[in-house]
GROMACS .gro file of C-alpha atoms in nm:
model
  434
    1UNK     CA    1   0.891  11.983  -5.514
    2UNK     CA    2   0.844  11.875  -5.155
    3UNK     CA    3   1.081  11.696  -4.921
    4UNK     CA    4   0.896  11.437  -4.721
    5UNK     CA    5   0.992  11.218  -4.430
    6UNK     CA    6   0.847  10.869  -4.452
    7UNK     CA    7   0.760  10.676  -4.140
    8UNK     CA    8   0.521  10.394  -4.092
    9UNK     CA    9   0.450  10.157  -3.805
   10UNK     CA   10   0.461   9.896  -4.076
   11UNK     CA   11   0.535   9.535  -4.149
   12UNK     CA   12   0.914   9.548  -4.159
   13UNK     CA   13   1.071   9.237  -4.312
   14UNK     CA   14   1.331   9.263  -4.038
   15UNK     CA   15   1.072   9.234  -3.761
   16UNK     CA   16   0.820   8.962  -3.827
   17UNK     CA   17   0.623   9.048  -3.514
   18UNK     CA   18   0.508   9.368  -3.683
   19UNK     CA   19   0.325   9.165  -3.941
   20UNK     CA   20   0.053   9.069  -3.697
   21UNK     CA   21  -0.031   9.426  -3.589
   22UNK     CA   22  -0.158   9.621  -3.892
   23UNK     CA   23  -0.226   9.988  -3.829
   24UNK     CA   24  -0.410  10.100  -4.137
   25UNK     CA   25  -0.512  10.444  -4.019
   26UNK     CA   26  -0.167  10.528  -3.884
   27UNK     CA   27  -0.001  10.404  -4.201
   28UNK     CA   28  -0.218  10.619  -4.422
   29UNK     CA   29  -0.150  10.926  -4.210
   30UNK     CA   30   0.222  10.864  -4.204
   31UNK     CA   31   0.231  10.805  -4.577
   32UNK     CA   32   0.102  11.160  -4.607
   33UNK     CA   33   0.405  11.291  -4.425
   34UNK     CA   34   0.374  11.260  -4.046
   35UNK     CA   35   0.671  11.321  -3.822
   36UNK     CA   36   0.928  11.058  -3.739
   37UNK     CA   37   0.886  10.777  -3.495
   38UNK     CA   38   1.172  10.738  -3.246
   39UNK     CA   39   1.438  10.479  -3.315
   40UNK     CA   40   1.320  10.141  -3.196
   41UNK     CA   41   1.643  10.012  -3.047
   42UNK     CA   42   2.009  10.086  -2.998
   43UNK     CA   43   2.230   9.994  -3.288
   44UNK     CA   44   2.535   9.778  -3.225
   45UNK     CA   45   2.863   9.965  -3.199
   46UNK     CA   46   2.707  10.305  -3.123
   47UNK     CA   47   2.858  10.557  -2.889
   48UNK     CA   48   2.601  10.827  -2.815
   49UNK     CA   49   2.376  10.803  -2.514
   50UNK     CA   50   2.075  10.783  -2.746
   51UNK     CA   51   2.232  10.503  -2.948
   52UNK     CA   52   2.341  10.705  -3.252
   53UNK     CA   53   2.695  10.733  -3.384
   54UNK     CA   54   2.831  11.084  -3.426
   55UNK     CA   55   2.747  11.238  -3.763
   56UNK     CA   56   3.109  11.330  -3.828
   57UNK     CA   57   3.205  10.964  -3.794
   58UNK     CA   58   2.956  10.832  -4.051
   59UNK     CA   59   2.954  11.111  -4.308
   60UNK     CA   60   3.294  11.232  -4.418
   61UNK     CA   61   3.196  11.339  -4.771
   62UNK     CA   62   2.938  11.611  -4.716
   63UNK     CA   63   2.619  11.417  -4.779
   64UNK     CA   64   2.276  11.528  -4.653
   65UNK     CA   65   2.316  11.365  -4.313
   66UNK     CA   66   2.221  11.525  -3.982
   67UNK     CA   67   2.213  11.397  -3.627
   68UNK     CA   68   1.857  11.278  -3.692
   69UNK     CA   69   1.808  11.222  -4.065
   70UNK     CA   70   1.967  11.101  -4.388
   71UNK     CA   71   1.828  11.217  -4.722
   72UNK     CA   72   1.790  10.992  -5.027
   73UNK     CA   73   1.643  11.045  -5.372
   74UNK     CA   74   1.364  10.876  -5.563
   75UNK     CA   75   1.384  10.929  -5.939
   76UNK     CA   76   1.117  10.773  -6.159
   77UNK     CA   77   0.860  10.874  -6.420
   78UNK     CA   78   0.538  10.972  -6.248
   79UNK     CA   79   0.414  11.128  -6.574
   80UNK     CA   80   0.438  11.028  -6.940
   81UNK     CA   81   0.412  10.688  -7.108
   82UNK     CA   82   0.637  10.514  -6.851
   83UNK     CA   83   0.429  10.620  -6.551
   84UNK     CA   84   0.216  10.306  -6.595
   85UNK     CA   85   0.524  10.095  -6.524
   86UNK     CA   86   0.715  10.315  -6.280
   87UNK     CA   87   0.441  10.407  -6.033
   88UNK     CA   88   0.479  10.070  -5.861
   89UNK     CA   89   0.851  10.130  -5.812
   90UNK     CA   90   0.783  10.464  -5.647
   91UNK     CA   91   0.529  10.305  -5.414
   92UNK     CA   92   0.758  10.015  -5.325
   93UNK     CA   93   1.055  10.238  -5.244
   94UNK     CA   94   0.840  10.460  -5.023
   95UNK     CA   95   0.699  10.154  -4.847
   96UNK     CA   96   1.048  10.017  -4.779
   97UNK     CA   97   1.167  10.355  -4.649
   98UNK     CA   98   0.871  10.383  -4.415
   99UNK     CA   99   0.926  10.031  -4.285
  100UNK     CA  100   1.294  10.098  -4.222
  101UNK     CA  101   1.207  10.421  -4.040
  102UNK     CA  102   0.953  10.242  -3.822
  103UNK     CA  103   1.221   9.989  -3.727
  104UNK     CA  104   1.466  10.262  -3.620
  105UNK     CA  105   1.608  10.395  -3.945
  106UNK     CA  106   1.965  10.359  -4.067
  107UNK     CA  107   2.258  10.421  -3.832
  108UNK     CA  108   2.012  10.587  -3.596
  109UNK     CA  109   1.883  10.826  -3.864
  110UNK     CA  110   1.536  10.849  -4.011
  111UNK     CA  111   1.531  10.844  -4.390
  112UNK     CA  112   1.394  11.150  -4.569
  113UNK     CA  113   1.336  11.134  -4.941
  114UNK     CA  114   1.327  11.385  -5.221
  115UNK     CA  115   1.119  11.266  -5.515
  116UNK     CA  116   1.183  11.386  -5.869
  117UNK     CA  117   0.990  11.309  -6.189
  118UNK     CA  118   1.191  11.191  -6.488
  119UNK     CA  119   0.874  11.245  -6.693
  120UNK     CA  120   0.954  10.961  -6.937
  121UNK     CA  121   1.222  11.187  -7.088
  122UNK     CA  122   1.587  11.085  -7.077
  123UNK     CA  123   1.747  11.433  -7.063
  124UNK     CA  124   1.512  11.515  -6.777
  125UNK     CA  125   1.635  11.209  -6.589
  126UNK     CA  126   1.994  11.330  -6.624
  127UNK     CA  127   1.900  11.680  -6.507
  128UNK     CA  128   1.713  11.550  -6.203
  129UNK     CA  129   1.991  11.308  -6.114
  130UNK     CA  130   2.239  11.595  -6.110
  131UNK     CA  131   2.008  11.795  -5.885
  132UNK     CA  132   1.969  11.508  -5.638
  133UNK     CA  133   2.345  11.452  -5.616
  134UNK     CA  134   2.486  11.803  -5.645
  135UNK     CA  135   2.220  12.026  -5.490
  136UNK     CA  136   2.046  11.788  -5.251
  137UNK     CA  137   2.353  11.580  -5.157
  138UNK     CA  138   2.147  11.259  -5.145
  139UNK     CA  139   2.324  10.966  -4.984
  140UNK     CA  140   2.178  10.736  -5.250
  141UNK     CA  141   1.913  10.739  -5.522
  142UNK     CA  142   1.656  10.473  -5.600
  143UNK     CA  143   1.541  10.510  -5.954
  144UNK     CA  144   1.506  10.478  -6.331
  145UNK     CA  145   1.314  10.211  -6.521
  146UNK     CA  146   1.410  10.208  -6.888
  147UNK     CA  147   1.768  10.143  -6.994
  148UNK     CA  148   1.753  10.472  -7.181
  149UNK     CA  149   1.694  10.658  -6.856
  150UNK     CA  150   1.968  10.459  -6.681
  151UNK     CA  151   2.215  10.529  -6.958
  152UNK     CA  152   2.124  10.898  -6.938
  153UNK     CA  153   2.197  10.924  -6.565
  154UNK     CA  154   2.497  10.690  -6.551
  155UNK     CA  155   2.758  10.953  -6.645
  156UNK     CA  156   2.613  11.182  -6.379
  157UNK     CA  157   2.643  10.921  -6.104
  158UNK     CA  158   2.994  10.832  -6.212
  159UNK     CA  159   3.105  11.196  -6.238
  160UNK     CA  160   2.976  11.291  -5.893
  161UNK     CA  161   3.037  10.952  -5.730
  162UNK     CA  162   2.670  10.901  -5.650
  163UNK     CA  163   2.499  10.573  -5.572
  164UNK     CA  164   2.204  10.436  -5.774
  165UNK     CA  165   1.988  10.132  -5.704
  166UNK     CA  166   1.832  10.034  -6.037
  167UNK     CA  167   1.535   9.793  -6.019
  168UNK     CA  168   1.450   9.690  -6.375
  169UNK     CA  169   1.530   9.369  -6.562
  170UNK     CA  170   1.763   9.482  -6.838
  171UNK     CA  171   1.989   9.379  -7.126
  172UNK     CA  172   2.310   9.347  -6.925
  173UNK     CA  173   2.635   9.450  -7.094
  174UNK     CA  174   2.696   9.703  -6.817
  175UNK     CA  175   2.870   9.716  -6.483
  176UNK     CA  176   2.936  10.034  -6.290
  177UNK     CA  177   3.096  10.097  -5.955
  178UNK     CA  178   2.814  10.344  -5.884
  179UNK     CA  179   2.514  10.122  -5.964
  180UNK     CA  180   2.355   9.820  -5.798
  181UNK     CA  181   2.118   9.631  -6.028
  182UNK     CA  182   1.837   9.471  -5.828
  183UNK     CA  183   1.653   9.343  -6.136
  184UNK     CA  184   1.779   9.065  -6.362
  185UNK     CA  185   2.025   9.092  -6.648
  186UNK     CA  186   1.979   8.916  -6.982
  187UNK     CA  187   2.129   8.576  -6.902
  188UNK     CA  188   1.898   8.540  -6.604
  189UNK     CA  189   1.578   8.635  -6.789
  190UNK     CA  190   1.611   8.615  -7.168
  191UNK     CA  191   1.821   8.301  -7.206
  192UNK     CA  192   1.641   8.103  -6.936
  193UNK     CA  193   1.300   8.195  -7.080
  194UNK     CA  194   1.392   8.103  -7.438
  195UNK     CA  195   1.529   7.769  -7.322
  196UNK     CA  196   1.201   7.703  -7.141
  197UNK     CA  197   0.972   7.784  -7.436
  198UNK     CA  198   1.188   7.579  -7.672
  199UNK     CA  199   1.191   7.276  -7.444
  200UNK     CA  200   0.839   7.286  -7.300
  201UNK     CA  201   0.646   7.431  -7.595
  202UNK     CA  202   0.862   7.284  -7.870
  203UNK     CA  203   0.900   7.632  -8.019
  204UNK     CA  204   1.116   7.658  -8.333
  205UNK     CA  205   1.019   7.990  -8.494
  206UNK     CA  206   1.017   8.330  -8.324
  207UNK     CA  207   0.889   8.675  -8.415
  208UNK     CA  208   1.066   8.948  -8.215
  209UNK     CA  209   0.883   9.272  -8.135
  210UNK     CA  210   0.984   9.557  -7.906
  211UNK     CA  211   0.975   9.925  -7.832
  212UNK     CA  212   1.241  10.126  -8.009
  213UNK     CA  213   1.516  10.206  -7.762
  214UNK     CA  214   1.826  10.044  -7.615
  215UNK     CA  215   1.677   9.776  -7.389
  216UNK     CA  216   1.444   9.607  -7.640
  217UNK     CA  217   1.697   9.631  -7.925
  218UNK     CA  218   1.986   9.495  -7.719
  219UNK     CA  219   1.764   9.229  -7.562
  220UNK     CA  220   1.646   9.114  -7.903
  221UNK     CA  221   2.004   9.104  -8.028
  222UNK     CA  222   2.084   8.867  -7.741
  223UNK     CA  223   1.763   8.670  -7.802
  224UNK     CA  224   1.840   8.631  -8.175
  225UNK     CA  225   2.191   8.506  -8.104
  226UNK     CA  226   2.060   8.254  -7.853
  227UNK     CA  227   1.782   8.135  -8.084
  228UNK     CA  228   2.004   8.098  -8.389
  229UNK     CA  229   2.325   7.977  -8.222
  230UNK     CA  230   2.213   7.779  -7.918
  231UNK     CA  231   1.867   7.636  -7.995
  232UNK     CA  232   1.906   7.371  -8.267
  233UNK     CA  233   1.670   7.408  -8.560
  234UNK     CA  234   1.530   7.740  -8.437
  235UNK     CA  235   1.511   8.066  -8.630
  236UNK     CA  236   1.380   8.422  -8.617
  237UNK     CA  237   1.112   8.483  -8.880
  238UNK     CA  238   1.052   8.854  -8.815
  239UNK     CA  239   1.166   9.151  -8.607
  240UNK     CA  240   1.000   9.492  -8.557
  241UNK     CA  241   1.036   9.795  -8.328
  242UNK     CA  242   0.798  10.079  -8.252
  243UNK     CA  243   0.842  10.418  -8.081
  244UNK     CA  244   0.760  10.457  -7.713
  245UNK     CA  245   0.393  10.542  -7.678
  246UNK     CA  246   0.306  10.376  -8.012
  247UNK     CA  247  -0.056  10.256  -8.028
  248UNK     CA  248  -0.111  10.114  -8.378
  249UNK     CA  249  -0.003   9.749  -8.407
  250UNK     CA  250  -0.237   9.617  -8.676
  251UNK     CA  251   0.037   9.607  -8.941
  252UNK     CA  252   0.263   9.384  -8.732
  253UNK     CA  253  -0.034   9.166  -8.631
  254UNK     CA  254  -0.089   9.102  -9.003
  255UNK     CA  255   0.276   8.994  -9.023
  256UNK     CA  256   0.215   8.749  -8.737
  257UNK     CA  257  -0.066   8.595  -8.942
  258UNK     CA  258   0.157   8.570  -9.247
  259UNK     CA  259   0.467   8.430  -9.075
  260UNK     CA  260   0.280   8.207  -8.826
  261UNK     CA  261   0.559   8.206  -8.564
  262UNK     CA  262   0.552   7.949  -8.286
  263UNK     CA  263   0.632   8.232  -8.043
  264UNK     CA  264   0.568   8.604  -8.046
  265UNK     CA  265   0.857   8.724  -7.829
  266UNK     CA  266   0.765   9.068  -7.696
  267UNK     CA  267   0.952   9.353  -7.532
  268UNK     CA  268   0.693   9.627  -7.579
  269UNK     CA  269   0.704   9.863  -7.280
  270UNK     CA  270   0.492  10.115  -7.096
  271UNK     CA  271   0.151  10.229  -7.214
  272UNK     CA  272   0.201  10.075  -7.561
  273UNK     CA  273   0.127   9.737  -7.403
  274UNK     CA  274  -0.235   9.835  -7.353
  275UNK     CA  275  -0.288   9.891  -7.726
  276UNK     CA  276  -0.077   9.591  -7.831
  277UNK     CA  277  -0.265   9.327  -7.632
  278UNK     CA  278  -0.609   9.477  -7.691
  279UNK     CA  279  -0.542   9.478  -8.064
  280UNK     CA  280  -0.416   9.120  -8.056
  281UNK     CA  281  -0.746   9.016  -7.902
  282UNK     CA  282  -0.952   9.231  -8.139
  283UNK     CA  283  -0.772   9.067  -8.432
  284UNK     CA  284  -0.880   8.723  -8.311
  285UNK     CA  285  -0.535   8.609  -8.192
  286UNK     CA  286  -0.615   8.339  -7.936
  287UNK     CA  287  -0.341   8.344  -7.672
  288UNK     CA  288  -0.434   7.995  -7.560
  289UNK     CA  289  -0.317   7.874  -7.903
  290UNK     CA  290  -0.064   8.137  -8.012
  291UNK     CA  291   0.227   8.142  -7.767
  292UNK     CA  292   0.324   8.492  -7.658
  293UNK     CA  293   0.626   8.518  -7.429
  294UNK     CA  294   0.692   8.866  -7.295
  295UNK     CA  295   0.987   8.994  -7.098
  296UNK     CA  296   0.826   9.330  -7.026
  297UNK     CA  297   0.474   9.276  -6.889
  298UNK     CA  298   0.425   9.254  -6.515
  299UNK     CA  299   0.115   9.286  -6.300
  300UNK     CA  300   0.158   9.664  -6.316
  301UNK     CA  301   0.109   9.665  -6.694
  302UNK     CA  302  -0.174   9.409  -6.678
  303UNK     CA  303  -0.362   9.653  -6.457
  304UNK     CA  304  -0.382   9.879  -6.763
  305UNK     CA  305  -0.410   9.605  -7.026
  306UNK     CA  306  -0.691   9.415  -6.853
  307UNK     CA  307  -0.662   9.047  -6.765
  308UNK     CA  308  -0.919   8.957  -7.030
  309UNK     CA  309  -0.690   9.094  -7.302
  310UNK     CA  310  -0.374   8.908  -7.204
  311UNK     CA  311  -0.494   8.587  -7.037
  312UNK     CA  312  -0.294   8.293  -7.170
  313UNK     CA  313   0.023   8.484  -7.251
  314UNK     CA  314   0.347   8.398  -7.070
  315UNK     CA  315   0.583   8.634  -6.893
  316UNK     CA  316   0.940   8.559  -6.787
  317UNK     CA  317   1.036   8.736  -6.464
  318UNK     CA  318   1.202   8.663  -6.132
  319UNK     CA  319   0.896   8.766  -5.929
  320UNK     CA  320   0.520   8.738  -5.948
  321UNK     CA  321   0.274   8.865  -5.688
  322UNK     CA  322   0.122   8.517  -5.665
  323UNK     CA  323   0.440   8.358  -5.522
  324UNK     CA  324   0.364   8.144  -5.221
  325UNK     CA  325   0.618   8.206  -4.947
  326UNK     CA  326   0.598   8.378  -4.607
  327UNK     CA  327   0.814   8.674  -4.713
  328UNK     CA  328   0.592   8.752  -5.010
  329UNK     CA  329   0.267   8.706  -4.824
  330UNK     CA  330   0.378   8.967  -4.568
  331UNK     CA  331   0.499   9.202  -4.841
  332UNK     CA  332   0.176   9.178  -5.040
  333UNK     CA  333  -0.032   9.238  -4.728
  334UNK     CA  334   0.173   9.545  -4.634
  335UNK     CA  335   0.163   9.684  -4.989
  336UNK     CA  336  -0.212   9.647  -5.018
  337UNK     CA  337  -0.265   9.797  -4.675
  338UNK     CA  338  -0.059  10.098  -4.779
  339UNK     CA  339  -0.194  10.147  -5.131
  340UNK     CA  340  -0.534   9.981  -5.134
  341UNK     CA  341  -0.674   9.631  -5.189
  342UNK     CA  342  -0.682   9.673  -5.568
  343UNK     CA  343  -0.313   9.761  -5.596
  344UNK     CA  344  -0.089   9.510  -5.770
  345UNK     CA  345   0.281   9.424  -5.748
  346UNK     CA  346   0.501   9.345  -6.045
  347UNK     CA  347   0.858   9.226  -6.090
  348UNK     CA  348   1.016   9.571  -6.099
  349UNK     CA  349   0.804   9.688  -5.806
  350UNK     CA  350   0.944   9.407  -5.594
  351UNK     CA  351   1.300   9.470  -5.713
  352UNK     CA  352   1.257   9.839  -5.626
  353UNK     CA  353   1.147   9.737  -5.277
  354UNK     CA  354   1.478   9.556  -5.225
  355UNK     CA  355   1.690   9.865  -5.288
  356UNK     CA  356   1.639  10.053  -4.960
  357UNK     CA  357   1.695   9.736  -4.755
  358UNK     CA  358   2.014   9.644  -4.939
  359UNK     CA  359   2.139  10.000  -4.894
  360UNK     CA  360   2.053   9.992  -4.522
  361UNK     CA  361   2.242   9.666  -4.479
  362UNK     CA  362   2.547   9.802  -4.659
  363UNK     CA  363   2.549  10.126  -4.458
  364UNK     CA  364   2.530   9.940  -4.131
  365UNK     CA  365   2.798   9.693  -4.235
  366UNK     CA  366   3.021   9.984  -4.338
  367UNK     CA  367   2.929  10.193  -4.034
  368UNK     CA  368   2.902  10.487  -4.271
  369UNK     CA  369   2.694  10.662  -4.535
  370UNK     CA  370   3.003  10.743  -4.742
  371UNK     CA  371   2.942  10.610  -5.091
  372UNK     CA  372   3.277  10.436  -5.137
  373UNK     CA  373   3.244  10.259  -4.803
  374UNK     CA  374   2.886  10.152  -4.877
  375UNK     CA  375   2.992  10.015  -5.215
  376UNK     CA  376   3.283   9.822  -5.062
  377UNK     CA  377   3.054   9.669  -4.798
  378UNK     CA  378   2.791   9.548  -5.046
  379UNK     CA  379   2.931   9.238  -5.226
  380UNK     CA  380   2.823   8.922  -5.051
  381UNK     CA  381   2.531   9.078  -4.865
  382UNK     CA  382   2.243   8.832  -4.835
  383UNK     CA  383   1.878   8.936  -4.808
  384UNK     CA  384   1.687   8.635  -4.681
  385UNK     CA  385   1.363   8.832  -4.635
  386UNK     CA  386   1.318   8.934  -5.000
  387UNK     CA  387   0.962   8.868  -5.126
  388UNK     CA  388   1.105   8.677  -5.423
  389UNK     CA  389   1.307   8.463  -5.183
  390UNK     CA  390   1.674   8.466  -5.088
  391UNK     CA  391   1.899   8.693  -5.295
  392UNK     CA  392   2.260   8.803  -5.260
  393UNK     CA  393   2.480   9.072  -5.413
  394UNK     CA  394   2.750   8.952  -5.649
  395UNK     CA  395   3.081   9.141  -5.673
  396UNK     CA  396   2.961   9.255  -6.018
  397UNK     CA  397   2.682   9.453  -5.840
  398UNK     CA  398   2.398   9.233  -5.972
  399UNK     CA  399   2.184   8.993  -5.770
  400UNK     CA  400   2.182   8.618  -5.769
  401UNK     CA  401   1.817   8.521  -5.821
  402UNK     CA  402   1.580   8.263  -5.967
  403UNK     CA  403   1.395   8.297  -6.298
  404UNK     CA  404   1.027   8.212  -6.332
  405UNK     CA  405   0.767   8.185  -6.608
  406UNK     CA  406   0.411   8.286  -6.528
  407UNK     CA  407   0.095   8.253  -6.736
  408UNK     CA  408  -0.143   8.550  -6.731
  409UNK     CA  409  -0.484   8.484  -6.578
  410UNK     CA  410  -0.818   8.657  -6.623
  411UNK     CA  411  -0.791   8.817  -6.278
  412UNK     CA  412  -0.472   9.002  -6.378
  413UNK     CA  413  -0.239   8.775  -6.184
  414UNK     CA  414   0.012   8.521  -6.314
  415UNK     CA  415   0.017   8.150  -6.243
  416UNK     CA  416   0.378   8.038  -6.201
  417UNK     CA  417   0.432   7.740  -6.432
  418UNK     CA  418   0.811   7.704  -6.407
  419UNK     CA  419   1.111   7.826  -6.213
  420UNK     CA  420   1.481   7.752  -6.208
  421UNK     CA  421   1.570   7.512  -5.927
  422UNK     CA  422   1.861   7.727  -5.811
  423UNK     CA  423   1.968   8.089  -5.804
  424UNK     CA  424   2.131   8.202  -6.129
  425UNK     CA  425   2.464   8.378  -6.098
  426UNK     CA  426   2.448   8.712  -6.282
  427UNK     CA  427   2.666   8.734  -6.591
  428UNK     CA  428   2.625   9.081  -6.745
  429UNK     CA  429   2.892   9.018  -7.011
  430UNK     CA  430   2.814   8.670  -7.149
  431UNK     CA  431   3.058   8.543  -7.407
  432UNK     CA  432   2.913   8.510  -7.755
  433UNK     CA  433   2.621   8.750  -7.698
  434UNK     CA  434   2.787   9.090  -7.723
   0.00000   0.00000   0.00000
């Protein structure tokens, strides 16, 4: 396993002037591990002649901080069934780190990262999290995708007082001092999306299908309660779960034909999505007539599924690559310049990108890398340069954000057909849904 330092004369969202000076060759070389660029400017409140605060003043807990660098961890699945979904998160976090380094780093330090592979295996995630915190002394970790992996590492972060930025939309029903959740919780995604499909599509009957682990099962529990208790005249007509990596969906497709639900509500994750949507098409399920609403398919998954196999389906997320705003246009351009013109950006990829910037802001507000001080400085932080638009950190460690519904297109992108007019306050413990 290699420790790399990421630097890139890149399009930092904190310096819009950089956006007009792409340096493709330099970026590619730096992404392969070139040496650090010097800090761009003096930081406010610094005392050293070179603009950096003394290490002893900003690290009192023995983290991997030197006079020149601070080390963080990246912990995702780069192998196994979840690699299809998590690769984008890895790329986004590295891009953010390189942009921050190009703009001067954090508290005068360049960010180094240590990347570990959770390998789509929950015990491995816990083992690697312990290594990053105990052996490598990482100041923070950006990582996990599935709720199963998050649940596996949570006791480790709480035991060793580590800091995790978790990017995936999830079921809620959790709040930890040691975690910041940059994706959406259930009330922001599930409830808003069900209300939309009921109102706009007139949906009354729902068939719930998901992968067999904590996030889909808990999400479907919340969805069922909302359908049956809050949507008048609506009911669930079927519910099925399949193991991660499952590829045979013909039996449940036959159930769809029998039950004829208004909505197939899907939380199938990872590589299983490829088989699920291809088999729907092969079975003659016309997604322009049969409403499919997924809470788990982003542009990253569509890259594997193929736009022709999912066109017409709806996805409920807070972010789509096709969003039209200056922040997102700059982000998409920088991402494609770093990873190629055919690369795509999904909801979790964008949420992963936010983590390093939110951590940087908290460190600089706290004037320290110490975990407790960074945590205390975080509530109320506002990130106005987020590709999804303005977000802010709630005291419950989740983000205020909008919810959107996109319809899959043949080109693999989503056309946004609806969004909430305002940011939704995160509510990870909604009454009546637990």
